[in-house]
Coordinates of C-alpha atoms and ligand atoms in Angstrom, one line a residue:
M1 CA -59.3 -56.9 73.9
F2 CA -57.9 -53.9 72.1
E3 CA -58.0 -51.2 74.7
H4 CA -54.3 -51.0 75.0
V5 CA -53.7 -50.5 71.3
D6 CA -51.9 -47.3 70.4
F7 CA -53.5 -45.0 67.9
F8 CA -51.4 -44.4 64.8
A9 CA -51.8 -40.7 64.1
G10 CA -51.0 -41.2 60.4
D11 CA -48.1 -40.4 58.1
P12 CA -47.2 -36.7 57.7
I13 CA -47.3 -37.0 53.9
L14 CA -50.2 -39.4 53.3
S15 CA -52.5 -37.8 55.9
L16 CA -52.2 -34.4 54.1
V17 CA -53.6 -35.9 51.0
E18 CA -56.7 -36.9 52.9
V19 CA -57.0 -33.4 54.5
F20 CA -56.6 -31.9 51.0
K21 CA -59.4 -34.0 49.6
Q22 CA -61.8 -32.7 52.2
D23 CA -60.8 -29.0 51.6
Q24 CA -63.8 -27.4 49.8
R25 CA -61.9 -24.3 48.5
S26 CA -61.8 -24.3 44.6
E27 CA -58.4 -22.6 44.5
K28 CA -56.7 -25.4 46.5
V29 CA -53.3 -26.7 45.4
N30 CA -51.7 -29.9 46.7
L31 CA -47.9 -29.5 46.7
S32 CA -47.4 -32.1 49.4
I33 CA -47.1 -35.7 48.1
G34 CA -44.4 -36.7 45.6
V35 CA -46.7 -37.4 42.6
Y36 CA -46.2 -36.1 39.1
Y37 CA -49.2 -34.2 37.8
D38 CA -49.5 -33.0 34.2
E39 CA -50.1 -29.4 32.9
N40 CA -53.8 -29.8 33.7
G41 CA -53.1 -30.9 37.3
K42 CA -54.1 -34.5 36.4
L43 CA -52.3 -37.7 37.2
P44 CA -51.1 -38.8 33.7
L45 CA -51.8 -42.2 32.2
L46 CA -48.7 -42.5 30.0
N47 CA -49.4 -43.5 26.5
S48 CA -46.7 -46.2 26.6
V49 CA -48.4 -47.7 29.7
K50 CA -51.8 -47.5 28.2
Q51 CA -50.7 -49.4 25.1
A52 CA -48.9 -52.0 27.3
E53 CA -52.1 -52.4 29.4
E54 CA -54.3 -52.7 26.3
H55 CA -51.9 -55.4 24.9
L56 CA -51.9 -57.3 28.2
V57 CA -55.7 -57.2 28.6
S58 CA -56.3 -58.2 25.0
Q59 CA -54.5 -61.4 25.7
H60 CA -56.8 -62.4 28.5
I61 CA -54.1 -64.2 30.4
P62 CA -55.2 -65.6 33.8
S63 CA -53.3 -64.1 36.7
A64 CA -51.0 -66.8 37.9
Y65 CA -48.7 -66.5 40.9
L66 CA -45.4 -65.0 39.9
P67 CA -42.3 -66.6 41.5
M68 CA -41.1 -65.0 44.7
E69 CA -38.6 -62.9 42.9
G70 CA -41.0 -61.7 40.2
L71 CA -41.0 -61.8 36.4
L72 CA -37.7 -62.6 34.8
E73 CA -38.1 -60.1 31.9
F74 CA -39.1 -57.4 34.4
R75 CA -36.0 -58.1 36.5
K76 CA -33.7 -58.0 33.5
A77 CA -35.1 -54.7 32.3
A78 CA -34.7 -53.2 35.7
Q79 CA -31.0 -54.1 35.7
I80 CA -30.5 -52.6 32.3
L81 CA -32.2 -49.3 33.4
L82 CA -30.2 -49.1 36.5
F83 CA -26.8 -50.4 35.6
G84 CA -26.7 -49.9 31.8
E85 CA -27.0 -52.4 29.0
D86 CA -23.3 -53.2 28.6
N87 CA -22.4 -53.3 32.3
P88 CA -19.9 -56.2 32.6
L89 CA -21.2 -57.0 36.1
L90 CA -24.5 -58.1 34.4
K91 CA -22.7 -60.6 32.2
E92 CA -20.7 -61.8 35.2
N93 CA -23.9 -62.4 37.1
K94 CA -22.7 -60.2 40.0
I95 CA -26.0 -58.4 40.1
Q96 CA -29.3 -60.0 41.2
T97 CA -32.7 -58.2 41.2
V98 CA -36.1 -59.0 42.5
Q99 CA -39.4 -57.4 41.6
T100 CA -40.9 -55.7 44.7
L101 CA -44.0 -53.8 45.9
G102 CA -42.9 -50.4 44.8
G103 CA -39.8 -48.7 46.1
S104 CA -41.1 -49.0 49.7
G105 CA -41.3 -52.8 49.3
A106 CA -37.7 -52.9 48.0
L107 CA -36.5 -50.9 51.0
R108 CA -38.3 -53.2 53.3
V109 CA -37.0 -56.5 51.8
G110 CA -33.5 -55.0 51.8
A111 CA -33.9 -53.9 55.4
E112 CA -35.1 -57.4 56.4
F113 CA -32.1 -59.0 54.7
L114 CA -29.6 -56.5 56.3
H115 CA -31.1 -56.9 59.7
K116 CA -30.7 -60.7 59.5
Y117 CA -27.0 -60.5 58.7
F118 CA -25.9 -57.1 59.9
S119 CA -28.1 -56.5 62.9
D120 CA -25.3 -54.7 64.9
S121 CA -24.8 -52.1 62.1
T122 CA -26.3 -48.6 62.4
V123 CA -28.2 -47.3 59.4
Y124 CA -27.3 -43.7 58.5
V125 CA -29.7 -41.6 56.5
S126 CA -29.2 -38.1 55.2
D127 CA -30.3 -35.2 57.4
P128 CA -33.0 -34.7 56.3
T129 CA -34.5 -37.6 54.4
W130 CA -37.8 -39.1 53.3
G131 CA -39.5 -39.9 56.7
N132 CA -40.3 -43.5 55.7
H133 CA -36.6 -44.3 55.2
I134 CA -36.3 -44.0 59.0
A135 CA -39.6 -45.8 59.7
I136 CA -38.8 -48.8 57.4
F137 CA -35.3 -49.5 58.9
E138 CA -36.5 -48.9 62.4
A139 CA -39.4 -51.3 61.8
V140 CA -37.1 -54.2 61.3
G141 CA -35.1 -53.3 64.4
F142 CA -32.3 -51.1 63.2
N143 CA -30.9 -48.1 65.1
V144 CA -31.2 -45.2 62.5
E145 CA -29.1 -42.1 62.7
K146 CA -28.4 -39.2 60.4
Y147 CA -25.4 -38.1 58.4
P148 CA -24.7 -34.4 57.6
Y149 CA -26.3 -33.4 54.3
Y150 CA -28.3 -30.3 53.7
D151 CA -26.9 -27.0 54.7
P152 CA -29.8 -24.5 55.3
E153 CA -27.3 -21.6 55.4
T154 CA -26.1 -22.1 51.8
G155 CA -28.9 -24.3 50.4
G156 CA -26.1 -26.7 49.4
I157 CA -24.6 -29.8 50.9
K158 CA -22.3 -29.9 54.0
F159 CA -19.9 -31.9 51.9
E160 CA -16.8 -31.7 54.0
A161 CA -18.7 -32.7 57.1
L162 CA -20.2 -35.6 55.1
V163 CA -16.8 -36.8 54.0
E164 CA -15.4 -36.6 57.6
F165 CA -18.5 -38.4 58.8
L166 CA -18.1 -41.3 56.4
K167 CA -14.4 -41.6 57.4
K168 CA -15.3 -42.1 61.1
I169 CA -18.4 -44.4 61.3
S170 CA -17.9 -48.1 62.0
E171 CA -17.2 -50.6 59.3
K172 CA -20.3 -52.2 57.8
S173 CA -22.4 -49.3 58.7
I174 CA -25.3 -49.0 56.3
V175 CA -25.5 -45.7 54.4
L176 CA -28.7 -44.8 52.7
L177 CA -28.0 -42.6 49.7
H178 CA -30.3 -40.8 47.1
P179 CA -28.6 -41.2 43.7
C180 CA -30.7 -38.4 42.2
C181 CA -33.6 -36.0 43.0
H182 CA -33.0 -36.0 46.8
N183 CA -36.1 -36.2 48.8
P184 CA -37.0 -33.8 50.5
T185 CA -34.4 -31.2 49.5
G186 CA -33.9 -31.5 45.7
V187 CA -30.2 -31.0 46.4
D188 CA -28.0 -33.7 44.8
L189 CA -24.4 -34.6 45.1
T190 CA -22.4 -33.6 42.0
R191 CA -20.5 -36.2 39.9
E192 CA -17.2 -35.1 41.5
E193 CA -18.7 -35.4 44.9
W194 CA -19.9 -39.0 44.2
D195 CA -16.4 -39.7 42.8
T196 CA -15.1 -38.6 46.2
I197 CA -17.4 -40.4 48.6
L198 CA -17.9 -43.7 46.8
P199 CA -14.2 -44.8 47.1
I200 CA -14.4 -43.8 50.8
I201 CA -17.5 -46.1 51.2
K202 CA -15.6 -48.9 49.5
E203 CA -12.3 -48.5 51.5
R204 CA -14.1 -48.1 54.8
N205 CA -16.2 -51.2 54.1
L206 CA -19.5 -49.4 54.5
I207 CA -22.7 -50.8 52.9
A208 CA -24.3 -48.4 50.5
F209 CA -28.0 -48.6 50.0
M210 CA -29.1 -46.5 47.1
D211 CA -32.8 -45.6 46.9
I212 CA -33.8 -44.2 43.5
A213 CA -37.4 -43.3 43.2
Y214 CA -37.2 -40.5 40.6
Q215 CA -35.0 -41.8 37.8
G216 CA -35.4 -39.7 34.7
L217 CA -36.9 -36.7 36.5
G218 CA -33.6 -35.1 37.4
D219 CA -31.1 -34.9 34.5
G220 CA -32.4 -37.9 32.5
L221 CA -32.8 -41.6 32.7
E222 CA -29.1 -42.4 32.0
E223 CA -27.7 -39.4 33.8
D224 CA -29.6 -40.0 37.0
A225 CA -28.1 -43.5 37.3
Y226 CA -24.5 -42.1 37.5
A227 CA -23.9 -42.9 41.2
I228 CA -25.2 -46.4 40.8
R229 CA -23.1 -47.2 37.8
R230 CA -20.0 -45.5 39.4
A231 CA -20.4 -47.6 42.5
A232 CA -20.7 -50.8 40.4
Y233 CA -17.7 -49.8 38.4
L234 CA -15.6 -49.2 41.6
G235 CA -16.5 -52.7 42.9
L236 CA -18.6 -51.8 45.9
S237 CA -20.9 -54.4 47.3
F238 CA -24.2 -52.5 47.6
F239 CA -28.0 -52.4 47.2
V240 CA -30.3 -50.5 45.0
S241 CA -34.0 -50.0 45.6
N242 CA -35.9 -48.4 42.7
S243 CA -39.4 -47.4 42.1
Y244 CA -41.5 -47.1 38.9
S245 CA -44.3 -45.3 40.7
K246 CA -43.3 -41.8 39.5
N247 CA -41.5 -42.4 36.2
L248 CA -44.2 -44.8 34.9
S249 CA -47.0 -43.0 36.7
L250 CA -48.0 -46.4 38.1
Y251 CA -48.5 -45.5 41.8
G252 CA -51.3 -47.8 42.6
E253 CA -49.8 -50.9 41.0
R254 CA -46.8 -51.1 43.4
V255 CA -43.9 -51.6 41.0
G256 CA -40.3 -51.5 42.1
A257 CA -37.2 -53.6 42.3
L258 CA -34.4 -54.4 44.7
S259 CA -30.9 -55.2 43.4
V260 CA -27.8 -56.4 45.1
V261 CA -24.3 -55.9 43.6
A262 CA -21.8 -58.4 45.0
N263 CA -18.2 -59.2 44.6
T264 CA -18.8 -62.7 43.1
E265 CA -21.6 -64.5 41.3
E266 CA -21.8 -66.9 44.3
E267 CA -22.3 -64.1 46.8
A268 CA -25.0 -62.5 44.6
K269 CA -26.8 -65.8 44.5
L270 CA -26.7 -66.2 48.2
V271 CA -28.1 -62.7 48.8
F272 CA -30.8 -63.3 46.1
S273 CA -31.9 -66.5 47.9
Q274 CA -32.3 -64.4 51.1
F275 CA -34.4 -61.9 49.2
Q276 CA -36.6 -64.8 48.2
F277 CA -36.7 -65.9 51.9
A278 CA -37.8 -62.5 53.1
I279 CA -40.4 -62.1 50.3
R280 CA -41.9 -65.5 51.0
R281 CA -42.5 -64.5 54.6
L282 CA -43.7 -61.0 53.9
Y283 CA -46.1 -61.3 50.9
S284 CA -45.0 -64.4 49.0
S285 CA -44.8 -63.0 45.5
P286 CA -45.2 -59.6 43.7
P287 CA -48.1 -58.5 41.5
F288 CA -48.6 -60.1 38.1
H289 CA -50.4 -57.3 36.3
A290 CA -47.9 -54.6 37.4
G291 CA -44.9 -56.8 36.5
H292 CA -46.3 -57.5 33.1
I293 CA -47.2 -53.9 32.2
T294 CA -43.8 -52.7 33.2
S295 CA -42.1 -55.5 31.4
I296 CA -44.0 -54.9 28.2
V297 CA -43.1 -51.1 28.3
M298 CA -39.4 -51.9 29.0
N299 CA -39.0 -54.8 26.5
T300 CA -41.0 -53.5 23.5
P301 CA -38.6 -51.2 21.6
Q302 CA -41.4 -48.8 20.3
L303 CA -43.0 -48.5 23.7
Y304 CA -39.7 -48.1 25.4
E305 CA -38.8 -45.2 23.1
E306 CA -42.2 -43.6 23.7
W307 CA -41.7 -44.0 27.5
T308 CA -38.3 -42.4 27.5
S309 CA -39.7 -39.4 25.6
E310 CA -42.7 -39.2 28.0
V311 CA -40.2 -39.2 31.0
E312 CA -38.2 -36.5 29.2
G313 CA -41.4 -34.4 28.9
M314 CA -42.0 -34.7 32.6
K315 CA -38.5 -33.7 33.4
L316 CA -38.7 -30.6 31.1
R317 CA -42.1 -29.6 32.5
I318 CA -40.7 -29.7 36.0
R319 CA -37.8 -27.5 35.0
E320 CA -40.1 -25.1 33.3
M321 CA -42.1 -24.8 36.5
R322 CA -38.9 -24.2 38.6
Q323 CA -37.9 -21.4 36.3
K324 CA -41.4 -19.8 36.3
L325 CA -41.6 -20.0 40.1
Y326 CA -38.1 -18.4 40.3
D327 CA -39.1 -15.6 37.9
T328 CA -42.3 -14.7 39.7
L329 CA -40.9 -14.8 43.2
S330 CA -37.8 -12.8 42.2
Q331 CA -40.1 -10.2 40.6
N332 CA -42.3 -10.1 43.7
I333 CA -39.4 -10.0 46.2
P334 CA -36.4 -8.7 44.4
N335 CA -34.1 -8.5 47.4
K336 CA -34.3 -12.3 48.1
D337 CA -32.3 -15.0 46.3
F338 CA -34.6 -17.7 44.9
S339 CA -32.0 -19.3 42.7
Y340 CA -32.2 -22.5 44.8
F341 CA -35.5 -23.3 42.9
T342 CA -33.6 -23.7 39.6
K343 CA -30.5 -25.3 41.1
Q344 CA -32.4 -28.1 42.8
R345 CA -33.3 -31.3 40.9
G346 CA -36.3 -33.5 40.5
M347 CA -39.8 -33.3 42.0
F348 CA -39.0 -31.6 45.2
S349 CA -37.9 -28.3 46.5
F350 CA -36.9 -27.4 50.0
T351 CA -38.5 -24.0 50.2
G352 CA -37.0 -22.9 53.5
L353 CA -40.5 -21.9 54.6
T354 CA -41.0 -22.4 58.3
K355 CA -43.7 -24.5 59.8
E356 CA -45.7 -21.4 60.6
Q357 CA -45.5 -20.2 57.0
V358 CA -46.5 -23.6 55.7
L359 CA -49.5 -23.6 58.0
R360 CA -50.4 -20.1 56.9
L361 CA -50.3 -21.2 53.3
R362 CA -52.6 -24.0 54.1
D363 CA -55.1 -22.0 56.2
E364 CA -55.2 -18.8 54.3
F365 CA -54.5 -19.9 50.7
A366 CA -55.4 -23.6 50.5
V367 CA -51.8 -24.3 49.3
Y368 CA -50.5 -27.6 50.9
L369 CA -46.9 -28.3 51.6
V370 CA -45.3 -30.8 53.9
E371 CA -44.6 -29.2 57.3
N372 CA -40.8 -29.4 56.8
G373 CA -41.2 -26.9 54.0
R374 CA -40.9 -29.5 51.1
M375 CA -43.0 -28.7 48.0
C376 CA -43.7 -30.9 45.1
I377 CA -42.8 -28.8 42.0
S378 CA -44.6 -31.1 39.6
A379 CA -47.9 -30.2 41.1
L380 CA -47.4 -26.7 39.6
N381 CA -48.8 -25.8 36.2
H382 CA -49.6 -22.7 34.2
H383 CA -53.0 -22.4 35.7
N384 CA -51.9 -22.4 39.4
I385 CA -48.3 -21.1 39.4
D386 CA -49.1 -17.4 39.7
Y387 CA -51.5 -18.1 42.5
V388 CA -49.0 -20.2 44.4
A389 CA -46.1 -17.8 43.8
N390 CA -48.3 -14.9 45.1
A391 CA -49.3 -16.9 48.1
F392 CA -45.6 -17.7 48.8
S393 CA -44.8 -14.0 48.5
K394 CA -47.5 -13.0 51.0
V395 CA -46.2 -15.4 53.7
L396 CA -42.6 -14.5 53.0
E397 CA -43.3 -10.7 53.3
Ligands
KET1 N1 -38.1 -43.7 48.0 C1 -38.2 -42.4 48.0 C2 -37.0 -41.5 48.2 C3 -39.5 -41.8 47.9 O1 -39.6 -40.5 47.9 C4 -40.6 -42.6 47.8 C5 -42.0 -42.0 47.7 C6 -40.4 -44.0 47.8 C7 -39.2 -44.5 47.9 C8 -41.6 -45.0 47.7 O2 -41.9 -45.3 46.4 P1 -43.1 -46.3 46.2 O3 -42.8 -46.9 44.9 O4 -44.4 -45.4 46.1 O5 -43.2 -47.3 47.3 N2 -42.2 -40.9 48.1 C9 -43.5 -40.1 48.0 C10 -44.7 -40.8 48.3 C11 -44.8 -41.3 49.7 O6 -44.4 -40.6 50.7 O7 -45.2 -42.5 49.8 C12 -43.3 -38.8 48.8 O8 -42.3 -38.5 49.4 O9 -44.2 -38.0 48.7

């Protein structure tokens, strides 16, 4: 019956986690998956989340089905986090949001909607991007291509090429953007650069799809939302997928949201109804527990305040690790410029290590990076950073 079934060889990021678990070497360090680990190399349980969970459990509420679109208080809080409390578009009901199964679920629901109404459009993703962006949009039937982004020569962005590219692609093309903490490079557009490309996207009638999975871990919760708020201010019709996996450290609960910003309240309602349509057919409704925990953190002033300072702590620890890595590598190899480590933002760094060097790190030093040379900075800590920096120096020699 199943002889003809193709074998799925696994995902390049998720498979590495499994290989890492099997590795018996005690010095091993996992810098592959985008997960925030604390100073002791442990997945943190945030205090704000712990309190919300305790509160929820103490109420002994049975787990009812949520509506297709999720919990109302959750959805409102997501809008405030992304668009800002006083955003006039919220009062005008031009933004609609649904609770989703993580950022991945938001992308998939958005992709389903877009393919239903814009099936002839091409989806453009940054070169490079998170591999699953391509997979998710291809899975619903889109043709996915790349727009110029990272420049390996300079470690910056091919900005002029990007601008020219946006000026020439067809109307209603879908452009997937990373508002902050670009995955995998860590290289973000500046505010001035956003201010240049967003009006082009609007004038050219392109459809922006902003995927924000690391809000708060770049420059801060408010700062990282700049591109989203600017696009809303400029009157673009666009989509935002956001994930709470990283900034709430709630990976396994699958918490995220998908928002649409439309020109009118009526249009926003139409798109929202199609989100419901897609959700009903994909998984019917999102998780109750995850929705409530997140909503309690976001809507209880004391917990919200605690959460923002916990996110701030994660951001600062990542920065400290960037600096320490820069210092040690610069000391070990003085003739090489490692300043990209401190210029990049968020969880990831594109190290520029070749596939061969990445494999050497894994085989000889039990240091795991993704094959494209991406490393997760937040897996570094004071206990392992010297070991990692020295291993890097050895393969770079
Ligand atoms: N968008 C981006 C840009 C992203 O990096 C991830 C996860 C997601 C969405 C998915 O978020 P979630 O809420 O977990 O569905 N990225 C890390 C984990 C993974 O590959 O699944 C990573 O790049 O390592």
